Short mmCIF file of C-alpha atoms in Angstrom, two decimals:
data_model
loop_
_atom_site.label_atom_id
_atom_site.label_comp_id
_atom_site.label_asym_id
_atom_site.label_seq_id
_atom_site.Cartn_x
_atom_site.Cartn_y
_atom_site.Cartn_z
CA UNK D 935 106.56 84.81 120.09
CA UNK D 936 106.94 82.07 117.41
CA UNK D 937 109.65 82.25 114.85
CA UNK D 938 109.60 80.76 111.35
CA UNK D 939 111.73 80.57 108.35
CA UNK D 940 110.28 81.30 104.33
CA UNK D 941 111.91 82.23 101.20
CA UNK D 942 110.21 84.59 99.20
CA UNK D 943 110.17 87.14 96.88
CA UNK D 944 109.59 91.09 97.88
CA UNK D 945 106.86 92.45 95.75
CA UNK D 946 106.79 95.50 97.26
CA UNK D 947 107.62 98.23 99.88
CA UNK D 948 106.74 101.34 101.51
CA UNK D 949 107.51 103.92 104.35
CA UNK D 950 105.69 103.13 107.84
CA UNK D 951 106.23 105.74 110.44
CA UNK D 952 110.13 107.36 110.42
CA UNK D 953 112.32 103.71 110.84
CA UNK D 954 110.04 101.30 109.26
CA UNK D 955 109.19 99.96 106.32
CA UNK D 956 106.37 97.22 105.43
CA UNK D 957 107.29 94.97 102.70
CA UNK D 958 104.40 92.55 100.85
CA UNK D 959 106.35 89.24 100.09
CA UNK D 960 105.24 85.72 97.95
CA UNK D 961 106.70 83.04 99.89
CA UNK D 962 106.35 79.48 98.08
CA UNK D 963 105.32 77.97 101.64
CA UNK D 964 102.88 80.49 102.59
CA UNK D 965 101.84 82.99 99.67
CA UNK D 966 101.26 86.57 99.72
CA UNK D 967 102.42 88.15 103.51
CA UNK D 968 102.74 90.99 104.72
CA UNK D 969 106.17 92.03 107.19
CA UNK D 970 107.42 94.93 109.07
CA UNK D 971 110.69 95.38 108.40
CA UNK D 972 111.69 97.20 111.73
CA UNK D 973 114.70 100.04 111.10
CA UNK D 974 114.49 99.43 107.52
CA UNK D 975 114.45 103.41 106.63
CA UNK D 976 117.75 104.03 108.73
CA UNK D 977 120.94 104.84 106.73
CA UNK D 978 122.44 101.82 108.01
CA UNK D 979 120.53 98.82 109.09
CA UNK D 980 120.37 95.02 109.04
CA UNK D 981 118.31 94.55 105.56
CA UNK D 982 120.30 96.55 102.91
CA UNK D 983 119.16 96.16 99.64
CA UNK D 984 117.05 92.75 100.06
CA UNK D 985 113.47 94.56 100.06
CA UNK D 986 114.25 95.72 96.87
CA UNK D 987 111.53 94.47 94.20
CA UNK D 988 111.54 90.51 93.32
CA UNK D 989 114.58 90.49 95.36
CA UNK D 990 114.73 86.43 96.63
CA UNK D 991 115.87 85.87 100.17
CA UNK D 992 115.31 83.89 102.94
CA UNK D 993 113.19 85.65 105.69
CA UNK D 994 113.02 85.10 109.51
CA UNK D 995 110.48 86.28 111.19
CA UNK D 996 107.94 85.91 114.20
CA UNK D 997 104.25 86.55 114.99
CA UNK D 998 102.20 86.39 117.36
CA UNK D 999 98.82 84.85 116.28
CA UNK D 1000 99.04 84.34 112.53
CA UNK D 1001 101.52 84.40 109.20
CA UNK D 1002 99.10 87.46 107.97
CA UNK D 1003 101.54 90.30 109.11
CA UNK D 1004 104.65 89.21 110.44
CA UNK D 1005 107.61 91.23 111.97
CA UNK D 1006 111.52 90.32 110.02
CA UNK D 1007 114.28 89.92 112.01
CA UNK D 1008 117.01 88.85 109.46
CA UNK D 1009 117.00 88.58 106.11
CA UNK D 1010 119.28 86.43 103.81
CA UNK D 1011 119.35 87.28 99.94
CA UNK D 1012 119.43 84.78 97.95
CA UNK D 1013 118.67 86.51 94.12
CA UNK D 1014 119.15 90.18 93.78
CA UNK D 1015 117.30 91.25 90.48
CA UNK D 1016 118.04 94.96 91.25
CA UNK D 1017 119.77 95.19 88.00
CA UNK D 1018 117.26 93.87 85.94
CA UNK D 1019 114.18 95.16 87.78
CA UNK D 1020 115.68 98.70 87.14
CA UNK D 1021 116.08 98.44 83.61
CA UNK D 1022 113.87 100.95 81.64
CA UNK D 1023 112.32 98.49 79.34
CA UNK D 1024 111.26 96.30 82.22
CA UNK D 1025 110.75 98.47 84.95
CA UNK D 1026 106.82 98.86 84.45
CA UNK D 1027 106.39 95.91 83.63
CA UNK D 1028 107.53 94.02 86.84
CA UNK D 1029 105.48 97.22 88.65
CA UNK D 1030 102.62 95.16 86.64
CA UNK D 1031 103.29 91.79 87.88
CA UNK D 1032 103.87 92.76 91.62
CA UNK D 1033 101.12 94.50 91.76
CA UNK D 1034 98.36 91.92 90.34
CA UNK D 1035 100.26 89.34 92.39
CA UNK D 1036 99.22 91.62 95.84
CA UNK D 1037 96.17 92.50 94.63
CA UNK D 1038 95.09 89.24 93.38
CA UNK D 1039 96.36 86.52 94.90
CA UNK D 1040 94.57 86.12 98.65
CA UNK D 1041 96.70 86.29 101.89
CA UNK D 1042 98.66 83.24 103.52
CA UNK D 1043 97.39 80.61 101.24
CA UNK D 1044 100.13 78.34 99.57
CA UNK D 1045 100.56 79.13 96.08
CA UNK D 1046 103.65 76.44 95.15
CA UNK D 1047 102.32 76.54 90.82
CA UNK D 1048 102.38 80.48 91.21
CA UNK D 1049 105.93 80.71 92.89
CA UNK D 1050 107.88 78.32 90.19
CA UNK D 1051 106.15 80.25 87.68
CA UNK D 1052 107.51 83.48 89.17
CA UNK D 1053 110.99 81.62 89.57
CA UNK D 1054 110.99 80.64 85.59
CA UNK D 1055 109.25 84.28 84.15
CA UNK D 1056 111.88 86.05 86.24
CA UNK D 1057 114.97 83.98 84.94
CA UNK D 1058 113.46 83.79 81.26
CA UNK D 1059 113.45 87.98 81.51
CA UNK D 1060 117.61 87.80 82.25
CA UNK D 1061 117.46 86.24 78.68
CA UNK D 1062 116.58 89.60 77.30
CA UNK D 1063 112.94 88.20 76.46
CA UNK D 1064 110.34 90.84 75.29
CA UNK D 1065 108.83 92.58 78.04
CA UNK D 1066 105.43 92.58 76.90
CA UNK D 1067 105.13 88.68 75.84
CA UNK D 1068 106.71 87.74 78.93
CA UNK D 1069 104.14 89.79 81.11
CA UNK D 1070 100.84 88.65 78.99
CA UNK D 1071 102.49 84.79 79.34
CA UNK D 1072 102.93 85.79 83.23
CA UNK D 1073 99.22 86.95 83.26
CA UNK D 1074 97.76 84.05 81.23
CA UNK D 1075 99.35 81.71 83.37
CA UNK D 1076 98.31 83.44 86.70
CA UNK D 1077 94.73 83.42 85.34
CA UNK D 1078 95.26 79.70 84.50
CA UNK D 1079 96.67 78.76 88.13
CA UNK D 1080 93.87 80.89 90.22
CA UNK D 1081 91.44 79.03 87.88
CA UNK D 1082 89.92 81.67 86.11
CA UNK D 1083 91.35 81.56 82.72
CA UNK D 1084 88.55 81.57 79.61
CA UNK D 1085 89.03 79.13 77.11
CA UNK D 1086 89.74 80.55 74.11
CA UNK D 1087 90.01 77.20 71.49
CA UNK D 1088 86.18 76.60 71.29
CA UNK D 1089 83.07 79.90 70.83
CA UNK D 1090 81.37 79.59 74.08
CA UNK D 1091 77.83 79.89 72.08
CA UNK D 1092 78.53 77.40 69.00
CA UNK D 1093 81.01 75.20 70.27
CA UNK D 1094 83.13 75.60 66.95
CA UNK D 1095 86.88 75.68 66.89
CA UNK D 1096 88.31 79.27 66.36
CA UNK D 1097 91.67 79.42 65.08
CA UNK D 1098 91.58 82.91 63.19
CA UNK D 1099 89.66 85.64 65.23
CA UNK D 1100 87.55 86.02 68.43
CA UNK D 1101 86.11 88.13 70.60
CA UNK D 1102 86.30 87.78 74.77
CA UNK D 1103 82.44 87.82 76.28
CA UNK D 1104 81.57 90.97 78.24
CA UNK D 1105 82.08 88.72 81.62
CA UNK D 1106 85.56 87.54 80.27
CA UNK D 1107 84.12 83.50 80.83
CA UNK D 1108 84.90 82.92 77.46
CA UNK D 1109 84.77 83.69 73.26
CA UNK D 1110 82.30 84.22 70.67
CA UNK D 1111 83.42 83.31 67.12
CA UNK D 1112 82.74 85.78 64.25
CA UNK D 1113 79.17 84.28 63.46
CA UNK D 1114 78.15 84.09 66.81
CA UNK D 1115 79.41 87.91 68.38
CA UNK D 1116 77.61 90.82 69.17
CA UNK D 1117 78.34 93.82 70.91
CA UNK D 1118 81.34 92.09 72.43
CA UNK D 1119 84.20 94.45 71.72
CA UNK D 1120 87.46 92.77 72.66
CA UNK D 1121 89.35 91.07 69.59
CA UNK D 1122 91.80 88.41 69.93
CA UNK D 1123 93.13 87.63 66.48
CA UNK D 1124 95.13 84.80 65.06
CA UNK D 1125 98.15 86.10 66.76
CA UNK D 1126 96.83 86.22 69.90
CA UNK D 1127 95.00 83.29 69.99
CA UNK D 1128 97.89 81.13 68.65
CA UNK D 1129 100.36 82.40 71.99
CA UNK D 1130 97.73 81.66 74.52
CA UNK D 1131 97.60 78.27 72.58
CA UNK D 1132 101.21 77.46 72.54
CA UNK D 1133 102.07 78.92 76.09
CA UNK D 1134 99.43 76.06 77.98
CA UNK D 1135 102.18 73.55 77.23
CA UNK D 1136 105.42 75.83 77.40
CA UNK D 1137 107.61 77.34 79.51
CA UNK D 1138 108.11 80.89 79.58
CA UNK D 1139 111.08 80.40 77.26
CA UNK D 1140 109.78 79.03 74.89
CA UNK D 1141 106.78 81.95 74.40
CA UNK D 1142 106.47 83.63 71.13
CA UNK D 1143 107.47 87.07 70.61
CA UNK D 1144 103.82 88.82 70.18
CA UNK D 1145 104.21 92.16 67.56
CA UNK D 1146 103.45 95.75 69.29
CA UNK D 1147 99.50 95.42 68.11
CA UNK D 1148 99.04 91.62 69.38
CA UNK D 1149 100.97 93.14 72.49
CA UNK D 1150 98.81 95.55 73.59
CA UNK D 1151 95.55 93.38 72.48
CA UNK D 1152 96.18 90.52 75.19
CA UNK D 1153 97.31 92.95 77.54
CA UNK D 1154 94.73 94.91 77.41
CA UNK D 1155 92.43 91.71 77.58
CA UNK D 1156 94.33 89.84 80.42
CA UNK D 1157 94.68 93.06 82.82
CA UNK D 1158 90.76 93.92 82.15
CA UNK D 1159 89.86 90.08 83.34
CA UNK D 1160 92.21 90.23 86.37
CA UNK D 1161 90.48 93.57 87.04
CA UNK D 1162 87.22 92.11 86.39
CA UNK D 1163 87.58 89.10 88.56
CA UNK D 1164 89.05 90.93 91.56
CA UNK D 1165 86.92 94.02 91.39
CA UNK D 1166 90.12 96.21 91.94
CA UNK D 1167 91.62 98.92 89.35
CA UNK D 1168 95.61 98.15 88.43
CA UNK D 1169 97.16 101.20 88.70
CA UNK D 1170 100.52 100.26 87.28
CA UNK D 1171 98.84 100.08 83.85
CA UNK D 1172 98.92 103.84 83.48
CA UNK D 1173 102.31 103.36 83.19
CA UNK D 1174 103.10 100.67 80.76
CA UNK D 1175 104.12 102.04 76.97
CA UNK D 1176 102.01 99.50 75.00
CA UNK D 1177 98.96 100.97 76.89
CA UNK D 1178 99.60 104.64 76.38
#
């Protein structure tokens, strides 16, 4: 069978039968995969802890028709983030980020803007960055890569700027300024719309700090839109404080 070579991050793993695991991975070459990681759920066996979530590493594996599921034979870490995955202010929030990466980001397709965006969100969190700008700039910018972020500068009906207050249209394709809305129900304020302003030309470090209310307003927002768009329910957002 044909062997390749990918580094990638693990976004994920569970229990398959009594020695195996499968593992979804984001590889930079070849996107979202999915492996079997044979032996994996013995005491002692040849990956250790590099399936543990956003782990880096460089995989070898082989197939036998496509790159869609893929069996590991070795496994070389590269980044361990076990430390800062694990923490209990960011724990949910990478459960968050995994997850709409699996569920939205379709199978074996190269997705090089998406991986160095990973690469920088994931070093900016070591910074001690807060956890809930860091995920809405991660979601914006996921939105903005897959080509399905709304634009948020301009009312969709009136074609006026909005810098104050708006709120997102029912099919999340864009924003109705105050003269303009109707029965649309999610509010971006200034806040809000200043971040996803200053975040289309900045790197994760340089995000704002959103307050707890402007928090949980583009969160709520972004996940609903991903949601929307991929006609799937994100069940790590049960979980996430801001939410609650």
């Amino acid at each position: 069978m044909p062997q390749a070579r990918t580094r990638a991050f693990v976004l994920g793993q569970w229990r398959s039968g009594e020695q195996d695991k499968r593992v979804h991975l984001f590889s930079r070459e070849h996107g979202r995969m999915q492996a079997l990681a044979p032996g994996a759920c013995r005491m002692k066996n040849r990956f250790g802890a590099a399936l543990e979530l956003f782990t880096e590493a460089d995989f070898l594996f082989y197939y036998k028709q496509d790159l869609s599921h893929v069996t590991l034979s070795r496994v070389d870490p590269v980044c361990s983030r076990f430390e800062l995955v694990s923490q209990p202010r960011w724990i949910f929030y990478f459960s968050l980020m995994s997850e709409t990466l699996v569920r939205f980001l379709p199978p074996v397709q190269a997705e090089e803007r998406t991986y160095r965006m990973v690469k920088a969100v994931l070093r900016t969190a070591e910074k001690e960055k807060n956890p809930a700008s860091l995920t809405a700039y991660f979601l914006a910018w996921l939105l903005r890569i897959q080509g399905t972020m709304f634009s948020a500068t301009h009312c969709c009906r009136c074609q006026h700027l909005i810098t104050e207050e708006a709120w997102v249209n029912v099919n999340f394709r864009g924003v109705f300024c105050p003269q303009c809305h109707t029965r649309e129900s999610a509010r971006l304020d200034r806040e809000c719309l200043r971040f996803l302003e200053i975040i289309r030309k900045q790197p994760p470090d340089d995000a704002p700090a959103l307050s707890h209310d402007g928090g949980v307003s583009l969160l709520r927002v972004l996940t609903a839109k991903l949601e929307y768009d991929g006609e799937f329910t994100l069940t790590s957002l049960h979980c996430l404080p801001e939410l609650q």
